[in-house]
C-alpha positions as semicolon CSV with decimal commas, in nm:
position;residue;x (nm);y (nm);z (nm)
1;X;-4,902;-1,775;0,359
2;X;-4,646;-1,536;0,299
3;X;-4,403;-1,634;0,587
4;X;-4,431;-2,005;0,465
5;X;-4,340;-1,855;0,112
6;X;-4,080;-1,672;0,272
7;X;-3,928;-1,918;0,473
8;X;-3,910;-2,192;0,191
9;X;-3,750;-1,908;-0,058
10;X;-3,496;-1,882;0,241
11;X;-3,455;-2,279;0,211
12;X;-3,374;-2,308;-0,110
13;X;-3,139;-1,981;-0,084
14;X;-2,950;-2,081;0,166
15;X;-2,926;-2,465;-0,057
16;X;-2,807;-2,245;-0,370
17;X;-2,496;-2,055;-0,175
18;X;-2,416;-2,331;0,057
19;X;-2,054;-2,489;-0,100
20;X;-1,924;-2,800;0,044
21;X;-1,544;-2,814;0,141
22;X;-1,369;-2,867;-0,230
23;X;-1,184;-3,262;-0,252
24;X;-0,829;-3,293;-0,114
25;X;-0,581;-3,308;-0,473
26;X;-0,385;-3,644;-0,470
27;X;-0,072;-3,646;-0,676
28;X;0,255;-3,853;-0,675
29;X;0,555;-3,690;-0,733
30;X;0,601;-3,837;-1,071
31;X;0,291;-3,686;-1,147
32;X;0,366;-3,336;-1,027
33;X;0,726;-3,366;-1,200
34;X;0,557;-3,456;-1,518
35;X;0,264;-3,191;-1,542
36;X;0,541;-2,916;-1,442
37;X;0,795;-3,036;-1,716
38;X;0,507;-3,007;-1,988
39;X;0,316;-2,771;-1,925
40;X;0,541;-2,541;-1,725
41;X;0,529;-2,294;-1,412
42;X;0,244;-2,096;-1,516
43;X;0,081;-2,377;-1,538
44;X;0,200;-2,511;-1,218
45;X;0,052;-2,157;-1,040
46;X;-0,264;-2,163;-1,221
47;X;-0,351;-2,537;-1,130
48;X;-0,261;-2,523;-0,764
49;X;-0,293;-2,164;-0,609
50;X;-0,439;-2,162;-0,297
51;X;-0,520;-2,534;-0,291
52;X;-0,431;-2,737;-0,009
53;X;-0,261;-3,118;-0,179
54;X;-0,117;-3,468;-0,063
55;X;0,187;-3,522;-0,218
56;X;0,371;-3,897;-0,231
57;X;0,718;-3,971;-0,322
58;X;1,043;-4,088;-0,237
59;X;1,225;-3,884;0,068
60;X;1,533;-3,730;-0,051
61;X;1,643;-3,517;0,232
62;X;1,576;-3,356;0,540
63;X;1,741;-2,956;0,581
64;X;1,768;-2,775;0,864
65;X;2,033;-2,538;0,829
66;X;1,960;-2,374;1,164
67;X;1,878;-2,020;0,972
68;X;1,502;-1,913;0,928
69;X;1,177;-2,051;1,133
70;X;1,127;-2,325;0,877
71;X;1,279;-2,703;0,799
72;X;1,193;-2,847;0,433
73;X;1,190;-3,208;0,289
74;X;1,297;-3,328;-0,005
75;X;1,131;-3,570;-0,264
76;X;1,383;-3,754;-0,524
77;X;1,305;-3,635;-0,854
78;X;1,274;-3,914;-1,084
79;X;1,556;-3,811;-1,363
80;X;1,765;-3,566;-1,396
81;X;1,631;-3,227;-1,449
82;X;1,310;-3,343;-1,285
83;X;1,107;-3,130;-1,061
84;X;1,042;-3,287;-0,713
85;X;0,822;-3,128;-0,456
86;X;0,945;-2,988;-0,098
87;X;0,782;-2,992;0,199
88;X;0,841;-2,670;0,455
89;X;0,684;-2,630;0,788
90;X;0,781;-2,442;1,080
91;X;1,102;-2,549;1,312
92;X;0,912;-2,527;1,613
93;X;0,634;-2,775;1,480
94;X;0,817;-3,060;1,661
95;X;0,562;-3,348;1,610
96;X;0,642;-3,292;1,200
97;X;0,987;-3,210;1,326
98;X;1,046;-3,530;1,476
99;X;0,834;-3,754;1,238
100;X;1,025;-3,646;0,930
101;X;1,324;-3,672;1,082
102;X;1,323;-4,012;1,138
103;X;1,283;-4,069;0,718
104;X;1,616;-4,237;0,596
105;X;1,678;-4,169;0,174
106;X;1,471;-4,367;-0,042
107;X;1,172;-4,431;0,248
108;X;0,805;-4,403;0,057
109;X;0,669;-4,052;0,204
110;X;0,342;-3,887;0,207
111;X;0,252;-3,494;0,316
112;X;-0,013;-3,242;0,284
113;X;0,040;-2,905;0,247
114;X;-0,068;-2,555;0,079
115;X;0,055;-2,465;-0,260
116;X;0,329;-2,192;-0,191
117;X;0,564;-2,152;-0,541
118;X;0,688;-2,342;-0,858
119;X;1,063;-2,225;-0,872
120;X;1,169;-2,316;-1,223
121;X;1,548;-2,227;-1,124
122;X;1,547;-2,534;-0,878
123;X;1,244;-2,742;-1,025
124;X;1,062;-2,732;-0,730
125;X;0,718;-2,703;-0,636
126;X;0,723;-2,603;-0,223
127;X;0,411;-2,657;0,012
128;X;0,448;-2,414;0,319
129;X;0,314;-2,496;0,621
130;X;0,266;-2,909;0,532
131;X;0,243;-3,177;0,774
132;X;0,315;-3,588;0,711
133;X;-0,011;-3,728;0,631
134;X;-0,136;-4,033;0,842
């Protein structure tokens, strides 16, 4: 009797403090820009620290200035003073390398990445290591 009680207390314990992986965040760049222009970078921090999101946008650039470990993207921000987000990942990462480098400005692009800053001097929001998604 009391190893069945035991065991189903166990159960249900181990039902309580089980957590399932937490959604993937979807956001377009618009909708980044936007919630960073209102509500502003602590805002930006609070929302997304730690948390892994899929950003879509327009490519903007590719950079590769041959300093560092890492290459970064660049979404077109949709007005001026906008904020756009950035993609960085690591140079040697060659299958991102390659796949983003093929982009040509104003191609619809999609990445994933985890939440690294919210520079308000340069209205960007980076996510360091990210990877195209599909």
């Amino acid at each position: 009797m009391f190893r069945s009680y035991l065991f189903s207390v166990l159960i249900v314990s181990a039902g309580l403090y089980s957590t399932a992986p937490l959604a993937q965040e979807t956001y377009t760049n618009e909708e980044l820009a936007a919630f960073a222009l209102e509500q502003g970078k602590p805002a930006v921090v609070a929302k997304f620290r730690g948390k892994d999101i899929t950003v879509s946008g327009t490519f903007d650039s590719f950079s590769d200035t041959g300093y560092g470990n890492t290459v970064s993207i660049y979404l077109e921000g949709q007005k001026f003073n906008s904020w756009k987000a950035v993609c960085t990942f690591p140079r040697d990462d060659t299958a991102a390398y390659d796949k983003f480098a093929a982009y040509t400005k104003g191609s619809p692009v999609t990445f994933t990445g985890r939440f690294q800053e919210a520079n308000d001097s340069f209205m960007i929001i980076t996510l360091q290591p990210c990877q195209p998604a599909g």
